[in-house]
Amino acid sequence: MTSYGPNTRVVVAGVDYTEVHDEWMNQDIMKKATPGNTRVVISRGSQRGQLMVGDEVAMDFPVCLGTASHRTPVGHFRITEKAVHHVSNLYDASMPYFMRLTDSGIGMHVGPVFQTPQSHGCIRMTRSSCVPLFKTVKVGTPVTIVQ
């Protein structure tokens, strides 16, 4: 896991794309994370996600959500499966660090992150956000997706 200072802002850009986004992680709050006190909040409107530890924001990161024809669903979910190496059987696409949210295949995973919706419904994250999130959350962790 990349080590950042307690209140460090990091600007990242993926090799495959030109968009640049802010990511933020508070290591002091991350150290307090347990399976019982973490939850994830995803905002469709801002294309951002947060890892909450209790009522504190431990991570704030960019996400890329579903297009108008493949909307990311709004609601309350739980992580039902985690897989470091996952391949979509629908799209035959690699989805590293996959965290399943629905039986229909919607989940969070590493992928190109743009500032506009471009996925088929999944929540794509940068590797630098997804890996520490994957290592922190467990099967059963609540995920809320809001407008």
CSV table of N, CA and C in Angstrom, one decimal:
chain,number,residue,atom,x,y,z
A,1,MET,N,0.8,-1.2,0.0
A,1,MET,CA,0.0,0.0,0.0
A,1,MET,C,0.9,1.2,0.0
A,2,THR,N,0.5,2.2,-0.8
A,2,THR,CA,1.3,3.5,-0.8
A,2,THR,C,1.1,4.2,0.5
A,3,SER,N,2.2,4.7,1.0
A,3,SER,CA,2.1,5.4,2.3
A,3,SER,C,2.1,6.9,2.0
A,4,TYR,N,1.0,7.6,2.5
A,4,TYR,CA,0.9,9.0,2.4
A,4,TYR,C,0.9,9.6,3.8
A,5,GLY,N,1.2,10.9,4.0
A,5,GLY,CA,1.1,11.5,5.2
A,5,GLY,C,-0.4,11.6,5.6
A,6,PRO,N,-0.7,12.0,6.9
A,6,PRO,CA,-2.0,12.1,7.4
A,6,PRO,C,-3.0,12.9,6.6
A,7,ASN,N,-2.6,14.0,6.0
A,7,ASN,CA,-3.5,14.9,5.2
A,7,ASN,C,-2.9,15.2,3.9
A,8,THR,N,-2.3,14.2,3.2
A,8,THR,CA,-1.7,14.4,1.9
A,8,THR,C,-2.7,14.3,0.8
A,9,ARG,N,-2.6,15.3,-0.2
A,9,ARG,CA,-3.4,15.2,-1.4
A,9,ARG,C,-2.5,14.8,-2.5
A,10,VAL,N,-2.9,13.8,-3.3
A,10,VAL,CA,-2.1,13.3,-4.3
A,10,VAL,C,-2.8,13.4,-5.6
A,11,VAL,N,-2.2,13.9,-6.7
A,11,VAL,CA,-2.8,14.0,-8.0
A,11,VAL,C,-2.2,12.9,-8.8
A,12,VAL,N,-3.1,12.1,-9.4
A,12,VAL,CA,-2.7,10.9,-10.2
A,12,VAL,C,-3.3,11.0,-11.6
A,13,ALA,N,-2.6,10.4,-12.5
A,13,ALA,CA,-3.1,10.2,-13.9
A,13,ALA,C,-2.7,8.8,-14.3
A,14,GLY,N,-3.7,8.1,-14.9
A,14,GLY,CA,-3.4,6.8,-15.4
A,14,GLY,C,-2.6,6.8,-16.7
A,15,VAL,N,-1.9,5.8,-17.0
A,15,VAL,CA,-1.1,5.6,-18.2
A,15,VAL,C,-2.0,5.6,-19.4
A,16,ASP,N,-3.2,5.1,-19.3
A,16,ASP,CA,-4.1,4.9,-20.5
A,16,ASP,C,-5.0,6.1,-20.8
A,17,TYR,N,-5.0,7.1,-20.0
A,17,TYR,CA,-5.9,8.2,-20.2
A,17,TYR,C,-5.3,9.5,-19.7
A,18,THR,N,-5.9,10.6,-20.1
A,18,THR,CA,-5.3,11.9,-19.9
A,18,THR,C,-5.9,12.7,-18.7
A,19,GLU,N,-7.0,12.2,-18.2
A,19,GLU,CA,-7.7,12.9,-17.1
A,19,GLU,C,-6.8,12.9,-15.8
A,20,VAL,N,-6.8,13.9,-15.0
A,20,VAL,CA,-6.1,14.0,-13.7
A,20,VAL,C,-7.1,14.2,-12.6
A,21,HIS,N,-6.9,13.5,-11.5
A,21,HIS,CA,-7.9,13.7,-10.4
A,21,HIS,C,-7.1,13.7,-9.1
A,22,ASP,N,-7.8,14.4,-8.1
A,22,ASP,CA,-7.2,14.4,-6.7
A,22,ASP,C,-7.7,13.1,-6.0
A,23,GLU,N,-6.8,12.6,-5.2
A,23,GLU,CA,-7.0,11.5,-4.3
A,23,GLU,C,-6.5,11.9,-3.0
A,24,TRP,N,-7.2,11.5,-1.9
A,24,TRP,CA,-6.8,11.9,-0.6
A,24,TRP,C,-7.0,10.7,0.4
A,25,MET,N,-6.0,10.5,1.2
A,25,MET,CA,-6.1,9.4,2.2
A,25,MET,C,-5.5,10.0,3.6
A,26,ASN,N,-6.2,9.7,4.7
A,26,ASN,CA,-5.7,10.0,6.0
A,26,ASN,C,-5.3,8.7,6.7
A,27,GLN,N,-4.0,8.6,6.8
A,27,GLN,CA,-3.4,7.3,7.3
A,27,GLN,C,-3.9,7.1,8.8
A,28,ASP,N,-4.0,8.2,9.6
A,28,ASP,CA,-4.4,8.1,11.0
A,28,ASP,C,-5.8,7.5,11.1
A,29,ILE,N,-6.7,7.9,10.2
A,29,ILE,CA,-8.0,7.4,10.2
A,29,ILE,C,-8.0,6.0,9.7
A,30,MET,N,-7.2,5.7,8.6
A,30,MET,CA,-7.2,4.4,8.1
A,30,MET,C,-6.7,3.3,9.1
A,31,LYS,N,-5.9,3.7,10.0
A,31,LYS,CA,-5.4,2.8,11.1
A,31,LYS,C,-6.5,2.4,12.0
A,32,LYS,N,-7.6,3.2,12.1
A,32,LYS,CA,-8.7,2.9,13.0
A,32,LYS,C,-9.8,1.9,12.3
A,33,ALA,N,-9.6,1.6,11.0
A,33,ALA,CA,-10.5,0.8,10.3
A,33,ALA,C,-10.6,-0.6,10.8
A,34,THR,N,-11.9,-1.0,11.0
A,34,THR,CA,-12.1,-2.4,11.3
A,34,THR,C,-13.3,-2.9,10.5
A,35,PRO,N,-13.5,-4.2,10.4
A,35,PRO,CA,-14.6,-4.7,9.6
A,35,PRO,C,-16.0,-4.1,10.0
A,36,GLY,N,-16.1,-3.8,11.3
A,36,GLY,CA,-17.4,-3.3,11.8
A,36,GLY,C,-17.6,-1.8,11.7
A,37,ASN,N,-16.6,-1.0,11.3
A,37,ASN,CA,-16.8,0.5,11.3
A,37,ASN,C,-16.5,1.1,10.0
A,38,THR,N,-16.4,0.4,8.9
A,38,THR,CA,-16.1,1.0,7.6
A,38,THR,C,-17.4,0.9,6.7
A,39,ARG,N,-17.5,1.9,5.8
A,39,ARG,CA,-18.5,1.9,4.8
A,39,ARG,C,-18.0,2.7,3.7
A,40,VAL,N,-18.6,2.5,2.5
A,40,VAL,CA,-18.2,3.3,1.3
A,40,VAL,C,-19.4,4.1,0.8
A,41,VAL,N,-19.2,5.3,0.4
A,41,VAL,CA,-20.2,6.2,-0.2
A,41,VAL,C,-19.7,6.6,-1.5
A,42,ILE,N,-20.6,6.4,-2.6
A,42,ILE,CA,-20.3,6.7,-3.9
A,42,ILE,C,-21.3,7.8,-4.4
A,43,SER,N,-20.8,8.9,-5.0
A,43,SER,CA,-21.7,9.9,-5.5
A,43,SER,C,-21.7,9.9,-7.0
A,44,ARG,N,-22.9,9.6,-7.6
A,44,ARG,CA,-23.0,9.7,-9.0
A,44,ARG,C,-22.8,11.1,-9.6
A,45,GLY,N,-23.3,12.1,-8.9
A,45,GLY,CA,-23.2,13.5,-9.3
A,45,GLY,C,-21.8,14.0,-9.4
A,46,SER,N,-21.0,13.7,-8.4
A,46,SER,CA,-19.7,14.3,-8.3
A,46,SER,C,-18.6,13.3,-8.9
A,47,GLN,N,-19.0,12.1,-9.2
A,47,GLN,CA,-18.1,11.0,-9.7
A,47,GLN,C,-17.0,10.9,-8.7
A,48,ARG,N,-17.3,10.8,-7.4
A,48,ARG,CA,-16.3,10.6,-6.3
A,48,ARG,C,-16.8,9.5,-5.3
A,49,GLY,N,-15.9,9.0,-4.6
A,49,GLY,CA,-16.2,8.0,-3.6
A,49,GLY,C,-15.4,8.4,-2.3
A,50,GLN,N,-16.0,7.8,-1.2
A,50,GLN,CA,-15.3,8.0,0.1
A,50,GLN,C,-15.4,6.7,0.9
A,51,LEU,N,-14.3,6.5,1.5
A,51,LEU,CA,-14.2,5.4,2.5
A,51,LEU,C,-14.4,6.1,3.9
A,52,MET,N,-15.5,5.7,4.6
A,52,MET,CA,-15.8,6.2,5.9
A,52,MET,C,-15.3,5.2,6.9
A,53,VAL,N,-14.7,5.7,8.0
A,53,VAL,CA,-14.4,4.9,9.2
A,53,VAL,C,-15.1,5.6,10.3
A,54,GLY,N,-16.2,5.0,10.7
A,54,GLY,CA,-17.2,5.6,11.6
A,54,GLY,C,-17.8,6.8,10.9
A,55,ASP,N,-17.6,8.0,11.4
A,55,ASP,CA,-18.1,9.2,10.8
A,55,ASP,C,-17.0,10.1,10.2
A,56,GLU,N,-15.8,9.5,10.1
A,56,GLU,CA,-14.7,10.2,9.6
A,56,GLU,C,-14.3,9.7,8.1
A,57,VAL,N,-13.9,10.7,7.3
A,57,VAL,CA,-13.5,10.3,5.9
A,57,VAL,C,-12.1,9.9,6.0
A,58,ALA,N,-11.8,8.6,5.6
A,58,ALA,CA,-10.5,8.1,5.6
A,58,ALA,C,-9.8,8.2,4.2
A,59,MET,N,-10.7,8.1,3.1
A,59,MET,CA,-10.2,8.3,1.8
A,59,MET,C,-11.3,9.0,1.0
A,60,ASP,N,-10.8,9.8,0.0
A,60,ASP,CA,-11.7,10.5,-0.9
A,60,ASP,C,-11.1,10.3,-2.3
A,61,PHE,N,-11.8,9.8,-3.3
A,61,PHE,CA,-11.2,9.4,-4.5
A,61,PHE,C,-12.1,9.6,-5.7
A,62,PRO,N,-11.6,9.7,-6.9
A,62,PRO,CA,-12.4,9.8,-8.1
A,62,PRO,C,-12.9,8.4,-8.5
A,63,VAL,N,-14.1,8.4,-9.1
A,63,VAL,CA,-14.6,7.2,-9.7
A,63,VAL,C,-15.2,7.5,-11.1
A,64,CYS,N,-15.4,6.4,-11.9
A,64,CYS,CA,-16.0,6.6,-13.2
A,64,CYS,C,-17.2,5.6,-13.2
A,65,LEU,N,-18.4,6.2,-13.3
A,65,LEU,CA,-19.6,5.4,-13.2
A,65,LEU,C,-20.2,5.1,-14.6
A,66,GLY,N,-21.4,4.5,-14.5
A,66,GLY,CA,-22.1,4.0,-15.7
A,66,GLY,C,-22.7,5.2,-16.6
A,67,THR,N,-22.7,4.9,-17.9
A,67,THR,CA,-23.3,5.9,-18.8
A,67,THR,C,-24.8,5.9,-18.7
A,68,ALA,N,-25.5,6.8,-19.4
A,68,ALA,CA,-26.9,6.9,-19.3
A,68,ALA,C,-27.6,5.6,-19.7
A,69,SER,N,-27.0,4.9,-20.6
A,69,SER,CA,-27.7,3.6,-21.1
A,69,SER,C,-27.3,2.4,-20.2
A,70,HIS,N,-26.3,2.6,-19.3
A,70,HIS,CA,-25.8,1.5,-18.4
A,70,HIS,C,-25.6,2.2,-17.0
A,71,ARG,N,-26.7,2.8,-16.4
A,71,ARG,CA,-26.5,3.5,-15.2
A,71,ARG,C,-26.1,2.7,-14.0
A,72,THR,N,-25.2,3.2,-13.2
A,72,THR,CA,-24.8,2.6,-11.9
A,72,THR,C,-26.0,2.8,-11.0
A,73,PRO,N,-26.5,1.7,-10.4
A,73,PRO,CA,-27.7,1.8,-9.6
A,73,PRO,C,-27.5,2.6,-8.3
A,74,VAL,N,-28.5,3.3,-7.9
A,74,VAL,CA,-28.5,4.1,-6.6
A,74,VAL,C,-29.1,3.2,-5.6
A,75,GLY,N,-28.6,3.2,-4.4
A,75,GLY,CA,-29.2,2.5,-3.3
A,75,GLY,C,-28.1,2.0,-2.3
A,76,HIS,N,-28.6,1.1,-1.4
A,76,HIS,CA,-27.7,0.5,-0.4
A,76,HIS,C,-27.4,-0.9,-0.8
A,77,PHE,N,-26.1,-1.2,-0.7
A,77,PHE,CA,-25.6,-2.5,-1.1
A,77,PHE,C,-24.6,-3.0,-0.1
A,78,ARG,N,-24.1,-4.2,-0.2
A,78,ARG,CA,-23.0,-4.8,0.6
A,78,ARG,C,-22.1,-5.5,-0.4
A,79,ILE,N,-20.8,-5.4,0.0
A,79,ILE,CA,-19.8,-6.2,-0.8
A,79,ILE,C,-20.1,-7.7,-0.6
A,80,THR,N,-20.3,-8.4,-1.7
A,80,THR,CA,-20.7,-9.8,-1.5
A,80,THR,C,-19.6,-10.7,-2.0
A,81,GLU,N,-18.6,-10.2,-2.7
A,81,GLU,CA,-17.4,-11.0,-3.2
A,81,GLU,C,-16.3,-10.1,-3.4
A,82,LYS,N,-15.1,-10.6,-3.1
A,82,LYS,CA,-13.8,-9.8,-3.5
A,82,LYS,C,-12.9,-10.8,-4.2
A,83,ALA,N,-12.3,-10.3,-5.3
A,83,ALA,CA,-11.4,-11.1,-6.1
A,83,ALA,C,-10.3,-10.1,-6.7
A,84,VAL,N,-9.0,-10.5,-6.4
A,84,VAL,CA,-7.9,-9.7,-6.9
A,84,VAL,C,-7.9,-9.8,-8.4
A,85,HIS,N,-8.1,-11.0,-9.0
A,85,HIS,CA,-8.1,-11.2,-10.4
A,85,HIS,C,-9.5,-11.6,-10.9
A,86,HIS,N,-10.2,-10.7,-11.4
A,86,HIS,CA,-11.6,-11.1,-11.9
A,86,HIS,C,-11.7,-10.7,-13.3
A,87,VAL,N,-12.4,-11.5,-14.1
A,87,VAL,CA,-12.7,-11.3,-15.5
A,87,VAL,C,-14.2,-11.3,-15.7
A,88,SER,N,-14.7,-10.3,-16.3
A,88,SER,CA,-16.2,-10.2,-16.6
A,88,SER,C,-16.5,-11.3,-17.5
A,89,ASN,N,-17.6,-12.1,-17.2
A,89,ASN,CA,-18.0,-13.1,-18.2
A,89,ASN,C,-18.9,-12.5,-19.2
A,90,LEU,N,-19.4,-11.3,-19.0
A,90,LEU,CA,-20.3,-10.6,-19.9
A,90,LEU,C,-19.5,-9.8,-20.9
A,91,TYR,N,-18.4,-9.1,-20.5
A,91,TYR,CA,-17.6,-8.3,-21.4
A,91,TYR,C,-16.2,-8.9,-21.7
A,92,ASP,N,-15.9,-10.0,-21.1
A,92,ASP,CA,-14.6,-10.6,-21.2
A,92,ASP,C,-13.5,-9.5,-20.9
A,93,ALA,N,-13.7,-8.8,-19.9
A,93,ALA,CA,-12.7,-7.7,-19.5
A,93,ALA,C,-12.1,-8.0,-18.1
A,94,SER,N,-10.9,-7.6,-18.0
A,94,SER,CA,-10.2,-7.8,-16.7
A,94,SER,C,-10.7,-6.7,-15.8
A,95,MET,N,-11.0,-7.1,-14.5
A,95,MET,CA,-11.5,-6.2,-13.5
A,95,MET,C,-10.7,-6.4,-12.3
A,96,PRO,N,-9.5,-5.9,-12.2
A,96,PRO,CA,-8.6,-6.1,-11.0
A,96,PRO,C,-9.2,-5.5,-9.8
A,97,TYR,N,-9.0,-6.2,-8.7
A,97,TYR,CA,-9.4,-5.8,-7.3
A,97,TYR,C,-11.0,-5.6,-7.3
A,98,PHE,N,-11.7,-6.6,-7.8
A,98,PHE,CA,-13.1,-6.5,-8.0
A,98,PHE,C,-13.8,-6.7,-6.6
A,99,MET,N,-14.8,-5.9,-6.4
A,99,MET,CA,-15.6,-6.0,-5.2
A,99,MET,C,-17.1,-5.9,-5.6
A,100,ARG,N,-17.7,-7.1,-5.7
A,100,ARG,CA,-19.1,-7.2,-6.2
A,100,ARG,C,-20.1,-6.6,-5.3
A,101,LEU,N,-21.1,-5.9,-5.9
A,101,LEU,CA,-22.2,-5.3,-5.2
A,101,LEU,C,-23.5,-5.9,-5.5
A,102,THR,N,-23.7,-6.4,-6.8
A,102,THR,CA,-25.0,-6.9,-7.2
A,102,THR,C,-24.8,-8.3,-7.9
A,103,ASP,N,-25.9,-9.0,-7.9
A,103,ASP,CA,-25.9,-10.3,-8.6
A,103,ASP,C,-25.7,-10.2,-10.1
A,104,SER,N,-26.1,-9.0,-10.6
A,104,SER,CA,-26.0,-8.8,-12.0
A,104,SER,C,-24.6,-8.3,-12.5
A,105,GLY,N,-23.7,-8.3,-11.6
A,105,GLY,CA,-22.3,-8.0,-11.9
A,105,GLY,C,-21.7,-6.6,-11.7
A,106,ILE,N,-22.5,-5.8,-11.1
A,106,ILE,CA,-22.1,-4.4,-10.7
A,106,ILE,C,-21.1,-4.5,-9.6
A,107,GLY,N,-20.0,-3.8,-9.7
A,107,GLY,CA,-19.0,-3.8,-8.6
A,107,GLY,C,-18.0,-2.7,-8.7
A,108,MET,N,-17.1,-2.6,-7.8
A,108,MET,CA,-16.0,-1.6,-7.8
A,108,MET,C,-14.8,-2.3,-8.2
A,109,HIS,N,-14.0,-1.7,-9.1
A,109,HIS,CA,-12.7,-2.3,-9.6
A,109,HIS,C,-11.8,-1.3,-10.2
A,110,VAL,N,-10.5,-1.7,-10.4
A,110,VAL,CA,-9.6,-0.8,-11.1
A,110,VAL,C,-10.0,-0.7,-12.6
A,111,GLY,N,-9.9,0.5,-13.1
A,111,GLY,CA,-10.2,0.8,-14.5
A,111,GLY,C,-9.9,2.2,-14.8
A,112,PRO,N,-10.0,2.6,-16.1
A,112,PRO,CA,-9.8,4.0,-16.4
A,112,PRO,C,-10.8,4.9,-15.8
A,113,VAL,N,-10.4,6.0,-15.2
A,113,VAL,CA,-11.2,6.9,-14.5
A,113,VAL,C,-11.2,8.3,-15.3
A,114,PHE,N,-12.4,8.6,-15.8
A,114,PHE,CA,-12.6,9.9,-16.4
A,114,PHE,C,-13.5,10.8,-15.6
A,115,GLN,N,-13.7,12.0,-15.9
A,115,GLN,CA,-14.6,12.9,-15.1
A,115,GLN,C,-16.0,12.8,-15.6
A,116,THR,N,-16.3,11.9,-16.5
A,116,THR,CA,-17.7,11.7,-17.0
A,116,THR,C,-18.0,10.2,-17.0
A,117,PRO,N,-19.3,9.9,-16.8
A,117,PRO,CA,-19.7,8.4,-16.8
A,117,PRO,C,-19.3,7.7,-18.1
A,118,GLN,N,-18.6,6.6,-18.0
A,118,GLN,CA,-18.2,5.9,-19.2
A,118,GLN,C,-18.2,4.3,-19.0
A,119,SER,N,-18.6,3.9,-17.8
A,119,SER,CA,-18.6,2.4,-17.6
A,119,SER,C,-19.9,1.8,-18.0
A,120,HIS,N,-20.0,0.5,-17.9
A,120,HIS,CA,-21.2,-0.3,-18.2
A,120,HIS,C,-22.0,-0.5,-16.9
A,121,GLY,N,-21.8,0.4,-15.9
A,121,GLY,CA,-22.5,0.3,-14.6
A,121,GLY,C,-21.6,0.1,-13.4
A,122,CYS,N,-20.4,-0.4,-13.7
A,122,CYS,CA,-19.5,-0.6,-12.5
A,122,CYS,C,-18.9,0.7,-12.1
A,123,ILE,N,-18.3,0.6,-10.9
A,123,ILE,CA,-17.6,1.8,-10.3
A,123,ILE,C,-16.1,1.6,-10.6
A,124,ARG,N,-15.6,2.3,-11.6
A,124,ARG,CA,-14.2,2.1,-11.8
A,124,ARG,C,-13.4,3.1,-11.0
A,125,MET,N,-12.2,2.6,-10.5
A,125,MET,CA,-11.3,3.4,-9.6
A,125,MET,C,-9.9,3.3,-10.1
A,126,THR,N,-9.1,4.3,-9.8
A,126,THR,CA,-7.7,4.2,-10.1
A,126,THR,C,-7.1,3.1,-9.2
A,127,ARG,N,-6.0,2.5,-9.7
A,127,ARG,CA,-5.3,1.5,-8.9
A,127,ARG,C,-4.9,2.0,-7.5
A,128,SER,N,-4.4,3.3,-7.5
A,128,SER,CA,-3.9,3.9,-6.2
A,128,SER,C,-5.0,4.1,-5.2
A,129,SER,N,-6.3,4.1,-5.6
A,129,SER,CA,-7.4,4.2,-4.7
A,129,SER,C,-8.0,2.8,-4.4
A,130,CYS,N,-8.1,2.0,-5.4
A,130,CYS,CA,-8.8,0.7,-5.3
A,130,CYS,C,-8.0,-0.3,-4.5
A,131,VAL,N,-6.7,-0.3,-4.6
A,131,VAL,CA,-5.9,-1.3,-3.8
A,131,VAL,C,-6.1,-1.1,-2.3
A,132,PRO,N,-5.8,0.1,-1.8
A,132,PRO,CA,-6.0,0.3,-0.4
A,132,PRO,C,-7.4,0.1,0.1
A,133,LEU,N,-8.4,0.5,-0.7
A,133,LEU,CA,-9.8,0.2,-0.4
A,133,LEU,C,-10.1,-1.3,-0.3
A,134,PHE,N,-9.6,-2.0,-1.3
A,134,PHE,CA,-9.8,-3.5,-1.4
A,134,PHE,C,-9.2,-4.1,-0.1
A,135,LYS,N,-8.0,-3.7,0.3
A,135,LYS,CA,-7.4,-4.2,1.5
A,135,LYS,C,-8.1,-3.9,2.8
A,136,THR,N,-8.8,-2.8,2.8
A,136,THR,CA,-9.5,-2.4,4.0
A,136,THR,C,-10.9,-2.9,4.2
A,137,VAL,N,-11.7,-3.0,3.1
A,137,VAL,CA,-13.1,-3.5,3.3
A,137,VAL,C,-13.1,-5.0,3.3
A,138,LYS,N,-14.2,-5.5,3.7
A,138,LYS,CA,-14.4,-6.9,3.8
A,138,LYS,C,-15.7,-7.3,3.1
A,139,VAL,N,-16.0,-8.6,2.8
A,139,VAL,CA,-17.3,-9.0,2.4
A,139,VAL,C,-18.3,-8.6,3.5
A,140,GLY,N,-19.3,-8.0,3.1
A,140,GLY,CA,-20.3,-7.5,4.0
A,140,GLY,C,-20.3,-6.0,4.3
A,141,THR,N,-19.2,-5.3,3.9
A,141,THR,CA,-19.0,-3.9,4.1
A,141,THR,C,-20.2,-3.2,3.3
A,142,PRO,N,-20.9,-2.2,4.0
A,142,PRO,CA,-21.9,-1.5,3.3
A,142,PRO,C,-21.4,-0.5,2.3
A,143,VAL,N,-22.1,-0.4,1.1
A,143,VAL,CA,-21.8,0.6,0.1
A,143,VAL,C,-23.1,1.3,-0.3
A,144,THR,N,-23.1,2.6,-0.2
A,144,THR,CA,-24.2,3.4,-0.5
A,144,THR,C,-23.9,4.2,-1.8
A,145,ILE,N,-24.7,4.1,-2.8
A,145,ILE,CA,-24.5,4.9,-4.0
A,145,ILE,C,-25.7,5.9,-4.0
A,146,VAL,N,-25.3,7.2,-4.1
A,146,VAL,CA,-26.3,8.3,-4.0
A,146,VAL,C,-26.2,9.1,-5.4
A,147,GLN,N,-27.3,9.9,-5.6
A,147,GLN,CA,-27.3,10.7,-6.8
A,147,GLN,C,-26.2,11.6,-6.8
